[in-house]
Coordinates of C-alpha atoms in Angstrom, one line a residue:
Chain A
M1 CA -33.9 42.5 -109.2
D2 CA -36.0 45.6 -109.4
K3 CA -38.5 44.3 -111.8
I4 CA -39.3 41.3 -109.5
T5 CA -39.7 43.6 -106.5
R6 CA -41.8 46.0 -108.4
L7 CA -44.1 43.4 -109.9
A8 CA -44.3 41.6 -106.6
S9 CA -45.6 44.7 -104.8
E10 CA -48.2 45.6 -107.4
K11 CA -50.8 43.4 -106.1
G12 CA -51.6 41.4 -103.0
V13 CA -50.9 37.9 -104.3
V14 CA -48.4 37.6 -107.2
I15 CA -47.2 34.4 -108.8
F16 CA -44.2 34.2 -111.1
S17 CA -44.9 31.3 -113.5
K18 CA -44.0 29.7 -116.8
S19 CA -46.7 29.0 -119.3
S20 CA -45.7 25.4 -119.6
C21 CA -45.5 24.8 -115.8
C22 CA -48.3 22.7 -114.5
M23 CA -47.3 23.1 -110.9
C24 CA -47.7 26.9 -111.3
Y25 CA -51.2 26.2 -112.6
T26 CA -51.8 24.1 -109.5
V27 CA -50.8 26.9 -107.2
N28 CA -53.0 29.3 -109.1
I29 CA -56.0 27.0 -108.8
L30 CA -55.5 26.7 -105.1
F31 CA -55.6 30.4 -104.6
Q32 CA -58.7 30.6 -106.8
E33 CA -60.3 28.0 -104.5
L34 CA -59.6 30.3 -101.6
G35 CA -61.3 33.2 -103.3
V36 CA -58.1 34.9 -104.4
S37 CA -57.3 36.0 -107.9
P38 CA -53.5 36.2 -108.0
V39 CA -51.6 38.1 -110.7
V40 CA -49.6 35.7 -112.7
H41 CA -46.4 36.7 -114.6
E42 CA -45.3 34.2 -117.2
I43 CA -41.6 34.9 -117.2
D44 CA -41.0 32.7 -120.2
Q45 CA -43.0 35.2 -122.2
D46 CA -41.2 38.1 -120.8
P47 CA -38.2 39.6 -122.7
E48 CA -36.3 39.8 -119.5
G49 CA -37.3 36.3 -118.5
R50 CA -33.8 35.0 -118.1
E51 CA -32.7 37.7 -115.6
M52 CA -36.0 37.2 -113.7
E53 CA -35.3 33.5 -113.5
K54 CA -31.9 34.1 -112.1
A55 CA -33.1 36.7 -109.7
L56 CA -35.8 34.4 -108.3
M57 CA -33.2 31.6 -107.8
R58 CA -31.0 34.2 -106.0
L59 CA -33.8 34.9 -103.6
G60 CA -33.5 31.3 -102.4
C61 CA -36.0 29.4 -104.5
N62 CA -35.0 25.9 -105.5
E63 CA -37.2 26.2 -108.5
P64 CA -37.6 29.6 -110.1
V65 CA -41.3 28.9 -110.6
P66 CA -43.8 29.0 -109.1
A67 CA -42.6 31.8 -106.9
V68 CA -45.4 33.2 -104.7
F69 CA -45.4 36.7 -103.2
I70 CA -48.0 37.9 -100.7
A71 CA -48.0 41.6 -99.8
G72 CA -44.7 42.0 -101.6
K73 CA -43.0 39.3 -99.5
L74 CA -41.7 36.1 -100.9
I75 CA -43.6 33.1 -99.4
G76 CA -41.9 30.4 -101.4
S77 CA -42.8 27.7 -103.9
T78 CA -45.4 25.0 -104.0
N79 CA -44.0 23.2 -100.9
E80 CA -44.2 26.3 -98.7
V81 CA -47.7 27.3 -100.0
M82 CA -49.1 23.7 -99.3
S83 CA -47.5 23.6 -95.8
L84 CA -48.9 27.0 -94.9
H85 CA -52.3 26.0 -96.1
L86 CA -52.5 22.7 -94.3
S87 CA -51.3 24.3 -91.1
G88 CA -54.1 26.9 -91.5
N89 CA -51.8 29.8 -91.9
L90 CA -52.4 30.6 -95.5
I91 CA -55.9 31.9 -95.3
P92 CA -55.1 34.6 -92.7
L93 CA -52.3 35.8 -95.1
V94 CA -54.6 36.1 -98.1
R95 CA -57.7 37.3 -96.2
P96 CA -57.3 41.0 -97.3
Y97 CA -57.2 39.9 -100.9
Q98 CA -60.1 37.5 -101.0
R99 CA -62.8 38.3 -103.4
A100 CA -65.8 39.8 -101.8
V101 CA -68.6 37.2 -101.5
S102 CA -71.7 38.5 -103.2
Chain B
M1 CA -18.3 -51.9 -107.4
E2 CA -18.8 -55.1 -105.5
L3 CA -16.1 -56.0 -103.0
H4 CA -15.5 -59.5 -101.9
P5 CA -14.9 -60.3 -98.3
I6 CA -11.3 -60.3 -97.5
I7 CA -11.5 -61.4 -93.9
S8 CA -13.2 -64.6 -93.0
S9 CA -13.3 -66.6 -89.9
K10 CA -11.6 -69.5 -91.5
G11 CA -8.4 -69.5 -93.3
M12 CA -6.9 -66.3 -92.0
N13 CA -3.3 -67.1 -91.7
S14 CA -2.9 -68.8 -95.0
S15 CA -4.6 -66.1 -97.1
S16 CA -1.7 -63.9 -97.8
T17 CA -2.0 -64.5 -101.5
Q18 CA -5.7 -63.6 -101.5
F19 CA -4.9 -60.0 -101.0
V20 CA -2.7 -59.5 -103.9
T21 CA -5.1 -60.4 -106.7
P22 CA -7.2 -57.4 -107.6
S23 CA -9.5 -59.0 -110.0
R24 CA -10.8 -61.6 -107.6
F25 CA -11.3 -59.4 -104.7
G26 CA -11.3 -56.0 -106.1
I27 CA -9.8 -54.6 -103.0
Y28 CA -6.9 -52.9 -104.6
E29 CA -9.0 -50.0 -105.8
P30 CA -10.4 -49.1 -102.4
I31 CA -7.1 -49.6 -100.7
H32 CA -5.5 -47.4 -103.3
Q33 CA -8.2 -44.8 -102.6
L34 CA -7.7 -45.3 -99.0
G35 CA -4.1 -44.5 -99.5
T36 CA -5.1 -40.9 -100.2
W37 CA -7.9 -40.9 -97.8
G38 CA -5.5 -42.1 -95.2
E39 CA -3.6 -38.8 -95.6
N40 CA -6.7 -37.0 -94.7
F41 CA -7.2 -39.1 -91.7
K42 CA -3.7 -38.4 -90.5
S43 CA -4.4 -34.7 -90.7
N44 CA -7.6 -35.3 -88.8
G45 CA -5.6 -36.6 -86.0
N46 CA -6.9 -40.2 -86.1
P47 CA -4.8 -42.5 -84.1
N48 CA -2.7 -44.8 -86.1
T49 CA -2.4 -47.5 -83.4
S50 CA -4.1 -50.6 -84.4
T51 CA -5.5 -52.0 -81.2
P52 CA -7.9 -49.2 -80.1
M53 CA -8.9 -48.7 -83.7
I54 CA -9.9 -52.4 -84.0
M55 CA -12.1 -52.2 -81.0
E56 CA -13.6 -49.0 -82.5
V57 CA -14.1 -50.7 -85.8
D58 CA -15.9 -53.6 -84.1
I59 CA -18.6 -51.2 -82.9
K60 CA -18.7 -49.2 -86.1
L61 CA -19.1 -52.1 -88.3
D62 CA -21.8 -53.5 -86.2
A63 CA -23.6 -50.2 -86.3
Q64 CA -23.5 -49.8 -90.1
V65 CA -26.6 -48.9 -91.8
Q66 CA -26.7 -50.4 -95.3
T67 CA -28.4 -47.4 -96.9
S68 CA -25.4 -45.6 -98.1
E69 CA -24.2 -46.0 -101.7
D70 CA -20.7 -45.9 -100.4
T71 CA -19.3 -49.2 -101.4
S72 CA -16.0 -49.1 -99.5
H73 CA -17.5 -50.6 -96.4
R74 CA -20.5 -52.6 -97.5
T75 CA -19.2 -56.1 -97.7
F76 CA -16.7 -56.1 -94.9
P77 CA -17.9 -58.5 -92.2
P78 CA -17.1 -57.8 -88.6
P79 CA -13.6 -58.9 -87.6
T80 CA -13.4 -62.1 -85.6
K81 CA -11.5 -62.8 -82.5
Y82 CA -8.5 -63.7 -84.6
E83 CA -8.0 -60.1 -85.6
Q84 CA -8.0 -58.9 -82.0
E85 CA -4.8 -60.8 -81.1
A86 CA -1.7 -58.8 -81.0
S87 CA 0.5 -61.3 -82.8
K88 CA -0.7 -61.2 -86.4
P89 CA 1.1 -61.0 -89.7
L90 CA 2.0 -57.4 -90.7
K91 CA -0.2 -57.7 -93.8
L92 CA -3.2 -58.4 -91.7
L93 CA -2.5 -55.4 -89.5
Q94 CA -2.2 -53.3 -92.5
I95 CA -5.5 -54.6 -93.8
Q96 CA -7.1 -53.9 -90.5
R97 CA -5.8 -50.4 -90.3
R98 CA -7.1 -49.8 -93.8
L99 CA -10.4 -51.3 -92.9
V100 CA -10.7 -49.0 -90.0
Q101 CA -9.8 -46.0 -92.1
N102 CA -12.3 -47.2 -94.6
C103 CA -15.0 -47.2 -92.1
E104 CA -14.0 -43.8 -90.9
V105 CA -14.2 -42.5 -94.5
A106 CA -17.5 -44.2 -94.9
R107 CA -18.8 -42.5 -91.7
K108 CA -17.6 -39.1 -92.8
S109 CA -19.0 -39.7 -96.3
R110 CA -22.4 -40.4 -94.8
L111 CA -22.2 -37.3 -92.7
W112 CA -21.2 -35.2 -95.7
K113 CA -23.9 -36.7 -97.8
K114 CA -26.4 -36.0 -95.1
A115 CA -25.3 -32.3 -95.0
Y116 CA -25.3 -32.1 -98.7
V117 CA -28.8 -33.4 -99.0
Q118 CA -30.0 -31.0 -96.3
Q119 CA -28.4 -28.2 -98.3
L120 CA -30.2 -29.4 -101.4
E121 CA -33.5 -29.5 -99.6
S122 CA -33.2 -25.9 -98.3
S123 CA -32.0 -24.7 -101.7
R124 CA -35.0 -26.4 -103.2
L125 CA -37.3 -24.8 -100.7
K126 CA -35.7 -21.4 -101.5
L127 CA -36.2 -22.0 -105.2
V128 CA -39.9 -22.7 -104.6
Q129 CA -40.2 -19.6 -102.6
L130 CA -38.5 -17.5 -105.3
E131 CA -40.7 -19.0 -107.9
Q132 CA -43.8 -18.1 -105.9
E133 CA -42.5 -14.6 -105.4
L134 CA -41.8 -14.3 -109.2
E135 CA -45.3 -15.6 -109.9
R136 CA -46.9 -13.1 -107.5
V137 CA -44.9 -10.2 -109.1
R138 CA -45.8 -11.4 -112.6
Q139 CA -49.5 -11.5 -111.6
Q140 CA -49.3 -8.0 -110.3
G141 CA -48.1 -7.0 -113.8
S142 CA -44.5 -6.7 -112.8
Y143 CA -42.6 -3.8 -114.5
I144 CA -41.4 -4.7 -117.9
G145 CA -38.6 -2.4 -119.0
G146 CA -39.4 1.0 -120.2
G147 CA -40.2 1.9 -123.8
V148 CA -41.6 0.0 -126.8
D149 CA -38.5 -2.0 -127.6
G150 CA -39.6 -5.2 -129.2
F151 CA -36.7 -7.2 -127.8
Q152 CA -37.9 -6.5 -124.3
K153 CA -41.2 -8.2 -124.9
G154 CA -41.7 -11.5 -123.1
F155 CA -39.1 -10.6 -120.5
C156 CA -40.8 -10.4 -117.2
G157 CA -39.5 -8.8 -114.1
P158 CA -37.9 -5.5 -113.3
V159 CA -35.3 -4.3 -115.8
N160 CA -34.6 -0.9 -114.1
P161 CA -32.3 -1.5 -111.2
G162 CA -33.7 1.5 -109.3
I163 CA -37.1 0.0 -109.5
A164 CA -35.9 -3.5 -108.6
A165 CA -34.3 -2.0 -105.5
F166 CA -37.4 -0.2 -104.7
E167 CA -39.6 -3.3 -105.0
M168 CA -37.4 -5.1 -102.6
E169 CA -37.2 -2.2 -100.2
Y170 CA -41.0 -1.8 -100.3
G171 CA -41.4 -5.5 -99.5
H172 CA -39.3 -5.0 -96.4
W173 CA -41.2 -1.8 -95.6
V174 CA -44.5 -3.6 -95.5
E175 CA -43.1 -6.4 -93.3
E176 CA -41.7 -3.8 -90.8
Q177 CA -44.9 -1.8 -91.0
T178 CA -46.9 -5.0 -90.0
R179 CA -44.6 -5.5 -87.1
Q180 CA -45.0 -1.9 -85.9
I181 CA -48.7 -2.1 -86.1
C182 CA -48.6 -5.2 -83.8
E183 CA -46.3 -3.4 -81.4
L184 CA -48.7 -0.4 -81.4
R185 CA -51.7 -2.6 -80.7
S186 CA -50.0 -4.3 -77.8
A187 CA -48.7 -1.0 -76.4
L188 CA -52.2 0.5 -76.5
Q189 CA -53.7 -2.5 -74.7
A190 CA -50.9 -2.6 -72.2
H191 CA -51.4 1.1 -71.1
I192 CA -47.8 2.1 -71.3
S193 CA -46.6 5.6 -70.4
D194 CA -47.4 8.6 -72.6
L195 CA -43.7 9.1 -73.2
E196 CA -43.2 5.6 -74.5
L197 CA -46.4 5.9 -76.6
R198 CA -45.1 9.2 -78.0
M199 CA -42.0 7.4 -79.2
L200 CA -44.0 4.8 -80.9
V201 CA -46.1 7.4 -82.6
E202 CA -43.1 9.4 -83.8
G203 CA -41.5 6.1 -85.0
G204 CA -44.6 5.2 -86.9
L205 CA -44.9 8.6 -88.5
S206 CA -41.2 8.6 -89.5
Y207 CA -41.7 5.3 -91.1
Y208 CA -44.4 6.7 -93.4
F209 CA -42.0 9.5 -94.2
E210 CA -39.3 7.0 -95.0
L211 CA -41.6 5.5 -97.6
F212 CA -42.1 8.9 -99.2
R213 CA -38.3 9.2 -99.4
M214 CA -38.1 5.8 -101.1
K215 CA -40.8 6.7 -103.5
S216 CA -39.0 10.0 -104.4
T217 CA -35.9 8.1 -105.3
A218 CA -37.8 5.5 -107.3
A219 CA -39.8 8.2 -109.1
K220 CA -36.6 9.6 -110.5
A221 CA -35.8 6.1 -111.8
D222 CA -39.2 5.6 -113.4
V223 CA -42.0 7.9 -112.6
F224 CA -44.6 6.0 -114.6
Y225 CA -43.9 2.9 -112.5
I226 CA -44.6 4.8 -109.3
M227 CA -47.7 6.5 -110.7
S228 CA -49.1 3.2 -111.9
G229 CA -49.0 1.7 -108.4
M230 CA -47.8 -1.6 -109.8
W231 CA -45.9 -2.1 -106.6
R232 CA -49.2 -2.2 -104.6
T233 CA -52.1 -4.6 -104.5
A234 CA -55.0 -4.2 -106.9
A235 CA -57.3 -3.0 -104.1
E236 CA -54.9 -0.2 -103.2
R237 CA -54.5 0.7 -106.8
F238 CA -58.3 1.2 -107.0
F239 CA -58.0 4.1 -104.5
F240 CA -54.8 5.4 -106.0
W241 CA -54.2 9.1 -106.4
I242 CA -50.9 10.4 -107.8
G243 CA -48.7 7.6 -106.6
G244 CA -50.4 6.8 -103.3
F245 CA -53.4 7.2 -101.0
R246 CA -55.5 10.4 -101.0
P247 CA -54.8 12.6 -98.0
S248 CA -58.5 13.3 -97.6
E249 CA -59.1 9.5 -97.5
L250 CA -56.6 9.3 -94.6
L251 CA -58.8 11.7 -92.6
K252 CA -61.9 9.7 -93.5
V253 CA -60.3 6.5 -92.2
L254 CA -59.2 8.3 -88.9
G255 CA -62.6 9.9 -88.4
P256 CA -64.6 7.2 -86.6
H257 CA -61.6 6.5 -84.3
L258 CA -61.4 10.1 -83.0
D259 CA -64.6 10.2 -81.0
T260 CA -63.0 11.8 -78.0
L261 CA -62.0 15.1 -79.6
T262 CA -62.5 18.3 -77.8
E263 CA -64.4 21.2 -79.3
S264 CA -61.2 23.0 -80.5
Q265 CA -59.7 19.8 -81.8
N266 CA -62.8 19.1 -83.8
M267 CA -62.6 22.6 -85.3
E268 CA -58.9 22.1 -86.2
V269 CA -59.7 18.7 -87.8
N270 CA -62.5 20.2 -89.8
N271 CA -60.2 23.0 -91.0
L272 CA -57.5 20.4 -91.9
R273 CA -60.1 18.4 -93.8
Q274 CA -61.1 21.4 -95.8
S275 CA -57.6 22.7 -96.7
C276 CA -56.5 19.1 -97.5
Q277 CA -59.4 18.7 -99.9
Q278 CA -58.6 22.1 -101.6
A279 CA -54.9 21.2 -102.0
E280 CA -55.9 17.8 -103.4
D281 CA -58.3 19.4 -105.9
A282 CA -55.6 21.9 -107.0
L283 CA -53.1 19.1 -107.5
T284 CA -55.7 17.0 -109.4
Q285 CA -56.4 19.8 -111.8
G286 CA -52.7 20.5 -112.3
M287 CA -52.2 16.8 -112.9
E288 CA -54.9 16.7 -115.6
K289 CA -53.3 19.6 -117.3
L290 CA -49.9 17.8 -117.3
Q291 CA -51.5 14.7 -118.7
S292 CA -53.0 16.5 -121.6
T293 CA -49.8 18.4 -122.4
L294 CA -47.8 15.2 -122.1
A295 CA -50.3 13.5 -124.5
E296 CA -49.8 16.4 -126.9
T297 CA -46.0 16.0 -126.7
V298 CA -46.2 12.3 -127.4
A299 CA -48.7 12.8 -130.2
A300 CA -46.4 15.4 -131.8
G301 CA -43.4 13.1 -131.7
Q302 CA -41.5 12.4 -134.9
L303 CA -41.1 8.9 -136.2
V304 CA -37.5 8.1 -136.9
E305 CA -36.6 5.0 -138.7
G306 CA -39.6 3.0 -137.5
G307 CA -38.8 3.9 -133.9
Y308 CA -40.5 6.5 -131.8
I309 CA -38.5 9.4 -130.5
P310 CA -40.5 12.2 -128.8
R311 CA -39.3 15.7 -128.9
I312 CA -36.7 15.1 -126.3
P313 CA -36.4 18.4 -124.4
T314 CA -40.1 18.9 -123.9
A315 CA -40.7 15.3 -123.0
M316 CA -38.0 15.4 -120.4
E317 CA -39.5 18.6 -118.9
K318 CA -42.8 16.9 -118.7
L319 CA -41.4 13.8 -117.0
E320 CA -39.6 16.0 -114.5
A321 CA -42.9 17.8 -113.9
L322 CA -44.5 14.4 -113.3
V323 CA -41.9 13.6 -110.7
S324 CA -42.6 16.9 -109.0
F325 CA -46.3 16.1 -108.8
V326 CA -45.5 12.7 -107.2
N327 CA -43.3 14.5 -104.7
Q328 CA -45.9 17.2 -104.0
A329 CA -48.6 14.5 -103.5
D330 CA -46.3 12.8 -101.0
H331 CA -45.6 16.1 -99.4
L332 CA -49.3 16.6 -98.9
R333 CA -49.6 13.2 -97.3
Q334 CA -46.8 14.0 -95.0
E335 CA -48.2 17.3 -94.0
T336 CA -51.6 15.8 -93.4
L337 CA -50.1 13.2 -91.1
Q338 CA -48.0 15.8 -89.3
Q339 CA -50.9 18.1 -88.8
M340 CA -53.1 15.3 -87.4
S341 CA -50.2 14.4 -85.0
R342 CA -50.1 18.0 -83.9
I343 CA -53.8 18.3 -83.3
L344 CA -54.3 15.0 -81.5
T345 CA -53.1 13.9 -78.1
T346 CA -50.5 11.1 -78.0
R347 CA -53.0 8.4 -77.2
Q348 CA -55.4 9.7 -79.9
A349 CA -52.5 9.8 -82.4
A350 CA -51.5 6.2 -81.5
R351 CA -55.1 5.0 -82.0
G352 CA -55.2 6.9 -85.3
L353 CA -51.9 5.3 -86.5
L354 CA -53.2 1.9 -85.5
A355 CA -56.4 2.4 -87.4
L356 CA -54.5 3.7 -90.5
G357 CA -52.2 0.7 -90.4
E358 CA -55.0 -1.8 -90.0
Y359 CA -56.9 -0.1 -92.9
F360 CA -54.0 -0.6 -95.3
Q361 CA -53.6 -4.2 -94.1
R362 CA -57.3 -4.9 -94.8
L363 CA -57.0 -3.2 -98.1
R364 CA -54.0 -5.3 -99.1
A365 CA -55.7 -8.4 -97.9
S366 CA -59.0 -7.7 -99.7
S367 CA -57.2 -8.1 -103.1
S368 CA -56.4 -11.7 -102.4
I369 CA -59.7 -12.4 -100.5
W370 CA -61.6 -11.3 -103.6
A371 CA -59.4 -13.4 -105.9
T372 CA -59.8 -16.5 -103.8
R373 CA -63.5 -16.2 -103.0
P374 CA -65.7 -19.3 -103.6
R375 CA -67.4 -18.8 -106.9
E376 CA -70.8 -20.0 -108.0
P377 CA -70.7 -22.6 -110.8
A378 CA -71.2 -21.0 -114.2

């Protein structure tokens, strides 16, 4: 879906979420802890939410949300993010987007 | 039923009339019974010839123990020499044959009774064990069916079959885990090959993953049960975090046992420790948010006819979210274990697994040690 692709490429770290989803909140918190401020799109508050949900499922996600994109590329859902982080491979991916330490 | 002696050493040959009067001698009944028992004996292949049976009976009667309640043999005295002669009245032979059969029945009856008593004993033992198990489960605050239904009050024990199955499986899991720990301990002391040790390590890790799979299934049956940790000892529950042990706790337990780490291993373990803590913090905060929204959902529920029915769709979503948190916490535990296994050498990993297993064993034991400690008089 064009909208997904467009939104995913707008910023370094993009999370598609739902306002009621606590797991999406968890993933957001994790990125915050890594010094990253992801852009969060709440698809349940988007008029095209249904199509976005379907598009995300088509991309191969078991759950439509949270769907994490880094540098426009789909990383996956919570499982993938956690696995990447514990194997030490998440930080290198988000390094360009970490907040500058003052 | 008392039986009068029908064979005496005295008037044998003139006693034909004695055997016909049931009231005086009461032998009709047993003989009548023997008639049917005799059929059984025939099918058992007992010989029907009198002579060898009489010799046999001699021995059997002498060897009788008078403890059985079986009355059919009690008062028969040993046959005298008279009975051992071949030329006897037919009636006498018949009596003797029945006597022998009677003894055979008595013997079999004693054996059967012994077996029955043994079965009763083992059933009684099993019952005691089951009662103890039930008591243990009750003391742990065994799961009492979901919901606030009044008619389920006072009914102890698992109502949910998925949870009942899980409790049993978990019991077996702990037993097998204990055995694996012993095996690992012996293996490390025996200095087996690295390949064999690797197999034990992989097996040990897979066994933890097996528990996570079991928990995932049980969480779908009743997520609150898994979250409450009622299936674990009180000491374990003290350290509980989203349905199990904290991944960061795992690393703390392993720490002292990994004194032989190289510089690069040390760095990797430190990185793992940090990322583990961050993931844990994120999940904890997500969990807190879920708890507060779930509380709101419950609080906003509508009372219908005295019962309580929450807003069904939202409640279901929240419960599913709870399941996903339990799964994610287990996923974190699994990843932590796998990363440690990757960073460490086989021998280090084996020592680590042993330390972890022993830690959980001590934790499980400390509940009962605390409960049974000697207390000061009040």
